Coordinates of C-alpha atoms in Angstrom, one line a residue:
Chain I
M1 CA 15.0 134.5 3.8
T2 CA 12.2 137.0 3.3
A3 CA 11.4 138.5 -0.1
R4 CA 12.8 141.8 1.0
Q5 CA 16.2 140.1 2.0
V6 CA 16.3 138.4 -1.3
L7 CA 15.8 141.7 -3.2
L8 CA 18.5 143.3 -1.2
A9 CA 21.0 140.4 -1.5
P10 CA 22.8 141.5 -4.7
A11 CA 23.3 145.0 -3.5
V12 CA 24.8 143.7 -0.2
Q13 CA 27.2 141.4 -2.3
R14 CA 28.4 144.3 -4.4
K15 CA 29.6 146.1 -1.3
R16 CA 31.7 143.2 -0.1
P17 CA 34.9 144.7 1.3
L18 CA 38.0 144.2 -0.8
G19 CA 39.8 142.4 2.0
R20 CA 37.1 139.7 2.2
V21 CA 37.2 139.3 -1.6
I22 CA 41.0 138.7 -1.5
V23 CA 40.7 136.3 1.4
H24 CA 37.9 134.4 -0.5
G25 CA 40.1 134.3 -3.6
I26 CA 43.1 132.9 -1.8
R27 CA 41.1 130.2 -0.1
R28 CA 39.4 129.1 -3.4
Y29 CA 42.3 129.4 -5.8
P30 CA 45.5 129.3 -3.5
G31 CA 47.7 128.1 -6.4
G32 CA 46.6 130.7 -8.9
I33 CA 46.9 133.6 -6.4
A34 CA 50.4 132.4 -5.3
G35 CA 51.4 132.0 -8.9
G36 CA 50.2 135.5 -9.8
A37 CA 52.0 137.0 -6.8
V38 CA 55.3 135.3 -7.7
L39 CA 55.0 136.2 -11.3
I40 CA 54.4 139.9 -10.5
G41 CA 57.4 139.7 -8.2
V42 CA 59.6 138.4 -11.0
L43 CA 58.2 141.1 -13.3
L44 CA 59.1 143.7 -10.9
I45 CA 62.6 142.3 -10.4
A46 CA 63.0 142.3 -14.2
L47 CA 61.9 145.9 -14.5
F48 CA 63.8 147.3 -11.5
A49 CA 66.8 145.0 -11.5
G50 CA 69.1 148.0 -11.4
A51 CA 67.6 149.3 -8.3
L52 CA 68.0 146.1 -6.4
T53 CA 71.7 145.9 -6.8
D54 CA 74.5 148.3 -7.4
K55 CA 76.6 145.7 -9.2
S56 CA 76.7 145.2 -13.0
P57 CA 75.8 141.7 -14.2
T58 CA 78.7 141.7 -16.5
S59 CA 81.5 143.5 -14.7
V60 CA 84.4 141.1 -14.1
D61 CA 86.2 140.8 -10.7
P62 CA 89.2 138.5 -11.3
V63 CA 90.4 138.6 -7.7
N64 CA 87.1 137.2 -6.4
R65 CA 86.6 134.4 -8.9
L66 CA 84.3 131.6 -7.7
S67 CA 84.0 133.1 -4.3
P68 CA 81.4 131.8 -2.0
P69 CA 78.7 134.2 -0.6
M70 CA 80.5 137.0 1.2
A71 CA 80.1 140.6 2.0
G72 CA 79.5 142.5 -1.4
H73 CA 78.6 139.3 -3.2
P74 CA 75.6 138.0 -1.2
F75 CA 75.3 134.9 -3.4
G76 CA 78.9 134.5 -4.3
T77 CA 80.6 135.0 -7.7
D78 CA 81.0 132.9 -10.9
N79 CA 84.0 131.8 -12.8
F80 CA 84.8 135.3 -14.1
G81 CA 84.1 136.9 -10.6
R82 CA 80.7 138.4 -11.7
D83 CA 78.2 138.9 -9.0
L84 CA 75.7 136.1 -9.1
Y85 CA 72.9 138.1 -7.3
A86 CA 73.1 140.8 -10.0
R87 CA 73.2 138.2 -12.8
T88 CA 70.2 136.4 -11.5
L89 CA 68.2 139.6 -11.2
Y90 CA 69.0 140.8 -14.8
G91 CA 68.4 137.3 -15.9
A92 CA 64.7 137.7 -15.1
R93 CA 64.6 140.1 -18.1
I94 CA 65.9 137.5 -20.6
S95 CA 63.6 134.8 -19.2
L96 CA 60.5 136.9 -19.4
T97 CA 61.3 138.4 -22.7
A98 CA 61.9 135.0 -24.1
G99 CA 58.7 133.4 -22.6
F100 CA 56.6 136.3 -23.7
G101 CA 58.0 136.4 -27.2
V102 CA 57.7 132.7 -27.7
A103 CA 54.1 132.7 -26.4
M104 CA 53.2 135.6 -28.7
L105 CA 54.9 134.1 -31.8
A106 CA 53.3 130.7 -31.1
L107 CA 49.8 132.2 -30.6
A108 CA 50.0 134.5 -33.7
G109 CA 51.2 131.6 -36.0
G110 CA 48.9 129.1 -34.4
I111 CA 45.9 131.2 -34.6
G112 CA 46.6 132.1 -38.2
F113 CA 47.3 128.5 -39.4
G114 CA 44.5 127.1 -37.2
L115 CA 41.9 129.5 -38.6
L116 CA 43.0 128.9 -42.3
A117 CA 43.1 125.1 -41.8
G118 CA 39.7 124.9 -40.0
Y119 CA 37.9 127.2 -42.3
Y120 CA 39.3 126.4 -45.7
R121 CA 38.9 122.6 -46.2
R122 CA 41.3 122.6 -49.2
L123 CA 44.2 123.9 -47.1
D124 CA 43.4 121.7 -44.2
G125 CA 45.2 118.6 -45.3
V126 CA 48.4 120.3 -46.4
L127 CA 48.6 122.6 -43.4
M128 CA 47.9 119.9 -40.7
R129 CA 50.4 117.4 -42.3
V130 CA 53.1 120.0 -42.1
M131 CA 52.0 120.7 -38.5
D132 CA 52.2 116.9 -37.8
A133 CA 55.7 116.8 -39.2
L134 CA 56.8 119.6 -37.1
M135 CA 55.4 117.9 -34.0
A136 CA 57.1 114.6 -34.8
F137 CA 60.4 116.4 -34.8
P138 CA 61.9 116.6 -31.3
G139 CA 61.3 120.2 -30.4
I140 CA 64.5 121.1 -28.6
I141 CA 66.6 119.7 -31.5
L142 CA 64.7 121.7 -33.9
A143 CA 65.3 124.9 -31.9
I144 CA 69.0 124.0 -31.6
G145 CA 69.2 123.6 -35.4
I146 CA 67.4 127.0 -36.0
V147 CA 69.6 128.9 -33.6
A148 CA 72.8 127.2 -34.9
A149 CA 71.8 128.2 -38.4
R150 CA 70.7 131.7 -37.7
G151 CA 73.3 132.6 -35.0
P152 CA 73.1 133.0 -31.3
S153 CA 70.8 135.8 -30.3
L154 CA 67.7 136.3 -28.1
T155 CA 65.6 137.0 -31.2
N156 CA 66.6 133.8 -32.9
V157 CA 66.0 131.8 -29.7
I158 CA 62.4 133.3 -29.6
I159 CA 61.9 132.5 -33.3
A160 CA 63.2 128.8 -32.9
L161 CA 61.1 128.1 -29.9
G162 CA 58.0 130.0 -31.1
V163 CA 57.9 127.9 -34.3
I164 CA 58.0 124.7 -32.2
F165 CA 54.7 125.6 -30.3
I166 CA 52.8 126.9 -33.5
P167 CA 51.4 123.4 -34.2
R168 CA 50.0 123.0 -30.7
V169 CA 48.0 126.2 -30.9
A170 CA 47.0 125.5 -34.5
R171 CA 45.5 122.2 -33.5
V172 CA 43.3 123.7 -30.7
V173 CA 42.1 126.6 -32.8
R174 CA 41.4 124.4 -35.8
S175 CA 39.2 122.0 -33.7
I176 CA 37.2 125.0 -32.5
V177 CA 36.8 126.5 -35.9
L178 CA 35.7 123.1 -37.2
S179 CA 32.8 123.0 -34.7
V180 CA 31.9 126.6 -34.9
R181 CA 31.8 127.1 -38.6
E182 CA 28.8 125.0 -38.9
R183 CA 26.9 127.1 -36.4
Q184 CA 23.9 129.3 -37.4
F185 CA 25.5 132.6 -36.5
V186 CA 28.4 132.0 -38.9
E187 CA 25.9 131.1 -41.7
A188 CA 24.0 134.2 -40.8
A189 CA 27.1 136.4 -41.0
R190 CA 28.0 134.9 -44.3
S191 CA 24.5 135.3 -45.7
I192 CA 24.5 139.1 -45.0
G193 CA 27.7 139.3 -47.0
A194 CA 30.5 139.4 -44.4
T195 CA 33.9 138.7 -45.9
D196 CA 35.8 135.6 -44.8
F197 CA 38.1 137.7 -42.9
R198 CA 35.4 139.3 -41.0
V199 CA 33.6 136.0 -40.3
L200 CA 36.8 134.5 -39.0
V201 CA 38.0 137.4 -36.8
H202 CA 34.6 138.6 -35.5
H203 CA 32.5 135.5 -35.3
V204 CA 34.7 132.3 -35.2
L205 CA 37.8 133.6 -33.3
P206 CA 36.0 135.0 -30.2
N207 CA 34.8 131.5 -29.5
A208 CA 38.4 130.2 -29.2
W209 CA 39.8 132.8 -26.9
S210 CA 39.6 130.8 -23.6
P211 CA 41.6 127.8 -24.8
I212 CA 44.0 130.1 -26.6
V213 CA 44.6 132.0 -23.3
I214 CA 45.2 128.7 -21.4
Q215 CA 47.7 127.5 -24.2
G216 CA 49.4 130.9 -24.1
T217 CA 50.1 130.7 -20.4
F218 CA 51.6 127.1 -20.7
I219 CA 53.6 128.0 -23.6
F220 CA 54.9 131.1 -21.8
A221 CA 56.2 128.6 -19.2
E222 CA 57.7 126.4 -21.8
G223 CA 59.3 129.3 -23.6
V224 CA 61.0 130.3 -20.2
L225 CA 62.2 126.6 -19.9
G226 CA 63.1 126.4 -23.5
E227 CA 65.2 129.5 -23.5
A228 CA 67.0 128.2 -20.3
T229 CA 67.6 124.8 -21.9
L230 CA 69.1 126.3 -25.0
S231 CA 71.3 128.6 -23.0
F232 CA 72.3 125.7 -20.8
L233 CA 73.4 123.7 -23.9
G234 CA 75.4 126.7 -25.1
V235 CA 73.1 127.6 -28.0
G236 CA 71.2 130.5 -26.4
P237 CA 71.7 134.1 -26.4
P238 CA 75.5 135.1 -26.5
P239 CA 77.4 134.0 -23.2
E240 CA 77.9 137.5 -21.9
F241 CA 74.0 137.9 -21.5
P242 CA 73.1 137.0 -18.0
S243 CA 70.6 134.2 -18.7
W244 CA 69.6 131.7 -16.0
G245 CA 70.3 128.9 -18.3
N246 CA 73.8 129.9 -19.2
I247 CA 74.6 130.7 -15.5
L248 CA 73.6 127.1 -14.8
G249 CA 75.5 125.8 -17.8
E250 CA 78.7 127.3 -16.3
A251 CA 77.7 126.2 -12.8
R252 CA 77.8 122.6 -14.1
L253 CA 81.5 122.9 -14.9
Y254 CA 82.3 124.3 -11.4
I255 CA 79.9 122.1 -9.4
R256 CA 82.8 120.9 -7.1
E257 CA 84.5 124.3 -6.6
A258 CA 81.4 126.6 -6.5
P259 CA 78.2 124.7 -5.8
W260 CA 76.5 128.1 -4.8
M261 CA 76.5 129.1 -8.5
M262 CA 73.5 126.9 -9.3
L263 CA 71.4 127.9 -6.4
L264 CA 69.9 131.3 -7.1
P265 CA 69.3 130.9 -11.0
G266 CA 67.8 127.5 -10.6
L267 CA 65.5 128.6 -7.9
A268 CA 64.5 131.6 -9.9
L269 CA 63.9 129.5 -12.9
T270 CA 61.7 126.9 -11.2
L271 CA 59.7 129.5 -9.3
T272 CA 58.9 131.4 -12.5
V273 CA 57.9 128.3 -14.4
L274 CA 55.9 127.1 -11.4
S275 CA 54.0 130.3 -11.1
L276 CA 53.0 130.3 -14.8
N277 CA 51.9 126.7 -14.6
L278 CA 49.9 127.4 -11.5
I279 CA 48.2 130.4 -13.3
G280 CA 47.5 128.3 -16.4
D281 CA 46.0 125.5 -14.2
T282 CA 43.8 128.1 -12.4
I283 CA 42.5 129.6 -15.6
R284 CA 41.7 126.3 -17.0
D285 CA 39.8 125.3 -13.8
L286 CA 37.8 128.5 -14.0
I287 CA 36.9 128.1 -17.7
D288 CA 36.4 124.3 -18.0
P289 CA 33.0 123.7 -16.4
R290 CA 33.7 119.9 -16.2
V291 CA 36.7 120.6 -13.8
R292 CA 34.6 123.1 -11.9
R293 CA 31.9 120.6 -11.2
R294 CA 34.3 118.2 -9.9
M295 CA 35.9 120.7 -7.5
A296 CA 32.5 121.8 -6.1
Chain N
M1 CA 44.5 91.8 -35.6
T2 CA 47.4 90.9 -37.9
A3 CA 45.8 92.6 -40.7
Y4 CA 45.3 95.7 -38.6
I5 CA 48.9 95.8 -37.5
L6 CA 50.0 95.4 -41.1
R7 CA 47.7 98.2 -42.2
R8 CA 49.1 100.5 -39.6
L9 CA 52.7 99.7 -40.6
V10 CA 51.9 100.5 -44.2
M11 CA 50.2 103.8 -43.0
A12 CA 53.4 104.6 -41.1
V13 CA 55.4 104.9 -44.3
P14 CA 53.9 108.2 -45.5
V15 CA 54.5 109.7 -42.0
M16 CA 58.0 108.6 -42.1
L17 CA 58.3 110.0 -45.6
I18 CA 57.1 113.4 -44.5
V19 CA 59.5 113.5 -41.6
A20 CA 62.3 112.4 -43.8
V21 CA 61.6 115.1 -46.4
T22 CA 60.9 117.8 -43.9
T23 CA 64.2 117.1 -42.1
F24 CA 66.1 117.0 -45.2
L25 CA 64.7 120.3 -46.5
L26 CA 64.9 122.1 -43.1
L27 CA 68.6 121.1 -42.9
H28 CA 69.5 122.1 -46.5
M29 CA 67.5 125.3 -46.5
T30 CA 69.0 126.7 -43.4
P31 CA 72.4 128.3 -43.9
G32 CA 75.6 126.8 -42.5
D33 CA 78.2 124.7 -44.3
P34 CA 79.5 121.4 -42.7
V35 CA 82.6 121.6 -44.9
A36 CA 83.6 125.0 -43.7
V37 CA 83.2 123.7 -40.1
L38 CA 85.3 120.6 -40.9
L39 CA 88.2 122.3 -42.6
G40 CA 88.4 125.1 -40.1
P41 CA 88.9 128.8 -40.6
D42 CA 92.2 128.4 -42.3
A43 CA 90.8 126.6 -45.4
T44 CA 90.9 128.2 -48.8
T45 CA 87.8 128.7 -50.9
E46 CA 89.1 126.2 -53.4
Q47 CA 89.7 123.5 -50.8
I48 CA 86.2 124.0 -49.4
E49 CA 84.7 123.9 -52.9
Q50 CA 86.7 120.8 -53.8
L51 CA 85.5 118.9 -50.8
R52 CA 81.9 120.2 -51.3
D53 CA 82.0 118.7 -54.8
Q54 CA 83.4 115.4 -53.5
L55 CA 80.6 115.2 -51.0
G56 CA 78.0 116.2 -53.6
L57 CA 76.9 119.2 -51.5
N58 CA 77.1 121.4 -54.6
D59 CA 74.4 119.5 -56.4
P60 CA 70.9 120.9 -56.5
V61 CA 68.9 120.1 -53.4
H62 CA 66.4 117.8 -55.2
V63 CA 69.3 115.8 -56.7
Q64 CA 70.7 115.4 -53.2
L65 CA 67.3 114.4 -51.9
V66 CA 66.9 111.7 -54.5
R67 CA 70.4 110.3 -53.9
W68 CA 69.7 110.2 -50.2
F69 CA 66.4 108.5 -50.7
A70 CA 67.8 105.9 -53.1
G71 CA 70.3 105.0 -50.3
L72 CA 67.5 105.0 -47.7
L73 CA 65.6 102.3 -49.8
R74 CA 68.7 100.2 -49.7
G75 CA 68.9 100.6 -46.0
D76 CA 71.9 102.9 -46.4
L77 CA 71.7 106.1 -44.4
G78 CA 74.8 107.5 -45.9
Q79 CA 78.2 108.5 -44.5
S80 CA 78.7 110.9 -41.6
I81 CA 80.7 113.9 -42.7
F82 CA 82.7 114.3 -39.5
L83 CA 82.9 110.9 -38.0
N84 CA 84.1 109.3 -41.3
K85 CA 81.9 106.3 -40.8
P86 CA 78.4 105.1 -42.0
V87 CA 75.6 106.9 -40.1
T88 CA 74.1 103.5 -39.2
R89 CA 77.2 102.5 -37.4
A90 CA 77.7 105.8 -35.7
I91 CA 74.1 105.6 -34.3
L92 CA 74.3 101.9 -33.3
E93 CA 77.5 102.6 -31.3
R94 CA 75.8 105.3 -29.3
L95 CA 72.4 103.5 -29.0
A96 CA 72.9 101.4 -25.8
P97 CA 73.3 104.2 -23.3
T98 CA 70.3 106.1 -24.6
L99 CA 68.1 103.0 -24.7
E100 CA 69.1 102.1 -21.3
L101 CA 68.5 105.6 -19.9
S102 CA 65.1 105.9 -21.6
I103 CA 64.0 102.6 -20.3
L104 CA 65.1 103.2 -16.7
A105 CA 63.7 106.7 -16.8
S106 CA 60.3 105.4 -18.0
L107 CA 60.3 102.9 -15.2
V108 CA 61.0 105.8 -12.7
A109 CA 58.3 107.8 -14.2
I110 CA 55.7 105.0 -14.1
L111 CA 56.6 103.7 -10.7
I112 CA 56.4 107.3 -9.2
G113 CA 53.5 108.6 -11.4
V114 CA 50.8 106.0 -11.5
P115 CA 50.6 105.0 -7.8
I116 CA 50.9 108.6 -6.6
G117 CA 48.1 109.6 -9.0
M118 CA 45.9 106.8 -7.8
L119 CA 46.4 107.5 -4.2
A120 CA 45.7 111.2 -4.7
A121 CA 42.5 110.4 -6.5
I122 CA 41.4 108.0 -3.8
R123 CA 42.1 110.6 -1.1
Q124 CA 40.7 113.5 -3.1
G125 CA 40.6 116.8 -1.2
R126 CA 42.7 115.4 1.7
L127 CA 46.1 116.5 2.7
L128 CA 47.8 113.6 0.7
D129 CA 46.0 114.7 -2.5
F130 CA 47.0 118.3 -2.0
G131 CA 50.6 117.5 -1.1
S132 CA 51.2 115.1 -3.9
M133 CA 49.7 117.4 -6.5
L134 CA 51.8 120.3 -5.2
V135 CA 54.9 118.1 -5.4
A136 CA 53.8 117.1 -9.0
M137 CA 53.5 120.7 -10.0
V138 CA 57.0 121.6 -8.8
G139 CA 58.2 118.5 -10.5
I140 CA 56.7 119.6 -13.9
S141 CA 58.1 123.1 -13.4
M142 CA 61.7 122.2 -12.4
P143 CA 64.1 122.2 -15.4
T144 CA 65.5 118.7 -15.9
F145 CA 69.1 120.0 -15.9
W146 CA 68.7 121.8 -12.6
L147 CA 67.3 118.7 -11.0
G148 CA 70.3 116.8 -12.5
L149 CA 72.8 119.4 -11.1
N150 CA 71.2 119.2 -7.6
L151 CA 71.3 115.4 -7.6
I152 CA 75.0 115.3 -8.7
F153 CA 75.8 117.9 -5.9
I154 CA 73.9 116.0 -3.2
F155 CA 74.6 112.3 -4.1
A156 CA 78.0 112.5 -5.9
V157 CA 79.8 115.6 -4.7
S158 CA 78.6 115.9 -1.0
L159 CA 77.7 112.3 0.0
R160 CA 79.9 110.5 -2.5
W161 CA 77.5 107.7 -2.8
L162 CA 77.4 107.6 -6.6
P163 CA 79.8 108.6 -9.4
P164 CA 78.9 112.2 -10.8
Q165 CA 78.9 111.3 -14.5
G166 CA 80.0 109.1 -17.3
Y167 CA 78.9 105.8 -18.7
Q168 CA 80.1 102.2 -18.3
P169 CA 78.8 99.4 -20.5
F170 CA 77.2 96.3 -18.9
E171 CA 80.4 94.4 -19.7
D172 CA 82.3 96.3 -17.0
G173 CA 79.9 94.9 -14.3
L174 CA 76.3 95.6 -13.4
W175 CA 77.1 98.0 -10.5
A176 CA 79.6 100.0 -12.5
N177 CA 76.8 100.4 -15.2
L178 CA 73.9 101.0 -12.9
S179 CA 75.6 103.3 -10.3
R180 CA 76.2 105.7 -13.2
M181 CA 72.6 105.4 -14.5
I182 CA 70.6 105.9 -11.3
L183 CA 70.9 109.7 -11.1
P184 CA 70.4 110.4 -14.9
A185 CA 67.3 108.0 -14.8
I186 CA 65.8 109.8 -11.8
T187 CA 66.6 113.2 -13.5
L188 CA 65.0 112.3 -16.8
G189 CA 62.0 110.4 -15.3
A190 CA 60.9 112.8 -12.5
G191 CA 59.3 115.4 -14.7
Q192 CA 57.4 112.8 -16.7
G193 CA 56.5 111.0 -13.5
A194 CA 54.9 114.2 -12.1
F195 CA 53.0 114.7 -15.3
L196 CA 51.8 111.0 -15.1
A197 CA 50.7 111.5 -11.5
R198 CA 48.5 114.5 -12.5
M199 CA 47.1 112.6 -15.5
T200 CA 46.4 109.4 -13.6
R201 CA 44.7 111.3 -10.8
S202 CA 42.3 113.2 -13.1
V203 CA 41.5 110.0 -15.0
M204 CA 40.8 108.1 -11.8
L205 CA 38.5 110.8 -10.5
D206 CA 36.5 110.6 -13.8
V207 CA 36.1 106.8 -13.3
L208 CA 35.5 107.0 -9.5
S209 CA 32.3 109.1 -10.3
E210 CA 30.9 106.6 -12.8
D211 CA 27.7 104.7 -12.0
F212 CA 29.4 101.2 -12.2
V213 CA 31.7 102.1 -9.4
R214 CA 28.7 103.0 -7.1
T215 CA 27.1 99.6 -8.3
A216 CA 30.2 97.6 -7.4
R217 CA 30.3 99.3 -4.0
A218 CA 26.5 98.8 -3.5
K219 CA 26.8 95.1 -4.1
G220 CA 29.3 94.9 -1.4
L221 CA 32.6 94.5 -3.1
S222 CA 35.6 95.2 -0.9
E223 CA 37.3 98.5 -1.6
P224 CA 40.5 97.1 -3.0
R225 CA 38.4 95.0 -5.4
V226 CA 36.4 98.0 -6.5
L227 CA 39.7 100.0 -7.0
L228 CA 41.8 97.5 -8.7
G229 CA 39.2 95.5 -10.6
H230 CA 36.8 98.4 -11.7
V231 CA 38.4 101.7 -11.4
L232 CA 42.0 100.9 -12.3
R233 CA 41.1 98.8 -15.3
N234 CA 38.9 101.4 -16.8
G235 CA 41.2 104.1 -16.0
L236 CA 44.1 102.4 -17.7
I237 CA 43.5 103.3 -21.2
P238 CA 44.4 106.9 -21.1
V239 CA 47.2 106.2 -18.7
V240 CA 48.6 103.5 -21.0
T241 CA 48.6 106.1 -23.9
V242 CA 50.8 108.5 -21.8
V243 CA 53.0 105.8 -20.4
G244 CA 53.7 104.5 -23.9
L245 CA 54.5 108.0 -25.2
T246 CA 56.7 108.5 -22.1
F247 CA 59.3 106.3 -23.6
A248 CA 59.3 108.2 -26.9
I249 CA 59.3 111.6 -25.1
L250 CA 62.1 110.5 -22.9
M251 CA 64.2 109.5 -25.8
G252 CA 63.9 113.0 -27.1
G253 CA 64.5 114.5 -23.7
A254 CA 67.6 112.3 -23.2
V255 CA 69.4 115.0 -25.1
V256 CA 69.7 117.4 -22.1
T257 CA 70.2 114.6 -19.6
E258 CA 73.1 113.1 -21.5
Q259 CA 74.7 116.5 -21.6
V260 CA 74.4 117.0 -17.9
F261 CA 75.8 113.6 -17.0
N262 CA 78.3 113.3 -19.9
I263 CA 76.6 110.2 -21.2
P264 CA 78.0 109.2 -24.7
G265 CA 74.5 108.5 -26.2
V266 CA 72.4 109.3 -29.3
G267 CA 71.3 112.6 -27.8
R268 CA 74.7 114.1 -27.5
L269 CA 75.6 112.7 -30.9
L270 CA 72.6 114.6 -32.3
I271 CA 73.6 117.9 -30.7
Q272 CA 77.1 117.7 -32.0
A273 CA 75.7 116.7 -35.5
V274 CA 73.4 119.6 -35.5
L275 CA 75.9 122.1 -34.4
R276 CA 78.5 120.9 -37.0
R277 CA 75.7 120.5 -39.6
D278 CA 76.5 117.0 -40.2
F279 CA 73.5 116.5 -42.5
P280 CA 73.5 112.7 -43.0
L281 CA 73.9 112.0 -39.3
V282 CA 71.1 114.4 -38.2
Q283 CA 68.7 112.9 -40.8
G284 CA 69.5 109.4 -39.6
I285 CA 68.9 110.2 -35.9
V286 CA 65.7 112.1 -36.4
L287 CA 64.4 109.3 -38.7
L288 CA 65.2 106.8 -35.9
I289 CA 63.4 108.9 -33.3
A290 CA 60.4 109.3 -35.6
L291 CA 60.4 105.5 -36.2
V292 CA 60.3 104.9 -32.4
Y293 CA 57.3 107.2 -32.1
V294 CA 55.4 105.5 -34.8
L295 CA 56.1 102.0 -33.5
I296 CA 55.2 103.0 -30.0
N297 CA 51.9 104.5 -31.1
L298 CA 51.1 101.3 -32.9
G299 CA 52.1 99.3 -29.8
I300 CA 49.8 101.5 -27.6
D301 CA 46.8 100.9 -30.0
V302 CA 47.4 97.1 -30.0
L303 CA 47.6 97.2 -26.2
Y304 CA 44.2 98.9 -26.0
A305 CA 42.5 95.9 -27.4
F306 CA 44.0 93.7 -24.8
L307 CA 43.1 96.1 -22.0
D308 CA 39.6 96.9 -23.1
P309 CA 37.7 94.1 -24.9
R310 CA 35.2 96.7 -26.1
I311 CA 37.7 98.0 -28.5
R312 CA 37.8 96.1 -31.8
Y313 CA 40.0 96.7 -34.7
A314 CA 38.3 95.5 -37.9

């Protein structure tokens, strides 16, 4: 390569056509791209569920109870004669809302506690022991207890599941704070009179973002699963809500008469969680240099 | 070694204390009244108050906590509000199915996860690696209860090879017992097996790139000897950690599986107890699960020393 070509190289790269960039991305990160595509699909379904079916997810059709896939009900009906296709489409709203809510709550709580525990040594012992105790408690049971106490609603499901994942985020954030707080730029910020809040938010926290994003993606996935599990056990949002979990809970009772009930919601649930896990894995591969080296 | 084990057991006491107190406070601070559930909607306020007095639920929380602790020190977990029998007995009656399920599920997870993870690592970048990791990813993402429903539909409803649900104790015959445990064990173990496969693969890849592996190959050892003697043994430590925790995780996860397959185990007992707010029973079961966690963690640490002579506990 001549010197002239070397000089030109970056300019040429910048002009790479979009199609080539996409093909390159798919070849390099097939999982992440597929996951992203599925997740966008689920998001679109959640947003435009009404446009994809003319049926209501809650309208009852007693004549066509437990009917197999047929004209008008492409995926059959459930034990109340409700259209399973419509219920699954609308179920995407609940699942995504739950997953997003759980992730946000866990991140907010975890970042807060993690920063405090890592930065103020006196708080560390107490906060982390409380976190340990929370972690020792079987998560799903804690969630059942919280929802049972506060009453069945989507908000309570999100609170219950969000609380469970706070310790996980808190631990990650704390460990980063512990290593960053001794660095020179923190000392420098403090010496020019920055408040603790400013140091934490502007100097410490930015160093923790990538693991936080990774944790957030995985907790999103677990939030979707958690909501479905609670609904399956009958302690999710109220039963008239079309949630993938409670459709499956009812499908269990009719597995002989109406095995088609479990097909669509189960598939939707697995694909959604799978796409989130694939995205999480890809982000981790991109950020963690150790893994990247291994892949190269 | 004995001194180390003893010290760890002593250190486990405060952990258990924290779990016990946290459980107690969580239960008593959240609203919900077991007596109202017990007596039903027709009960008068006086009846409810009377029974609450009898059960000591009207005492201040700290008085109840101290009373419960006093019992605990004597090995008495108290009386279940709903089942009308001691908590210890209620748990023991339900323990066998849960233990059997957790053990079988751990076996499934280990027998699937570790070999697949190793094979994938050895064939890194090949079709086998890619395929098995894709399957593992799906395994992690699939909800246990959906997997369980599918297995019931395929093997019990359609093929009629196995009974769909229920539990039969060993005394009714080995096949009667096992045939009802196969599907639940696969259901519960598959997800953890998928996780183990990913974990084993990544650990093995780390070890495979170590200098001593190249040395072993360079001095002419056969590939099986390199893999079993050098790679596997060094990779075992983190794998053993996860395998050990598998059992504890699965005991917690048994809750959902027992529900899917109608297995009368501790998990279903716990759900019932939580929903009815049967305080003493919930506390007893949570304490049991915490104890299992602590003991398994100790077991894992002890096992390290046997696997890796470099680890010494002074």
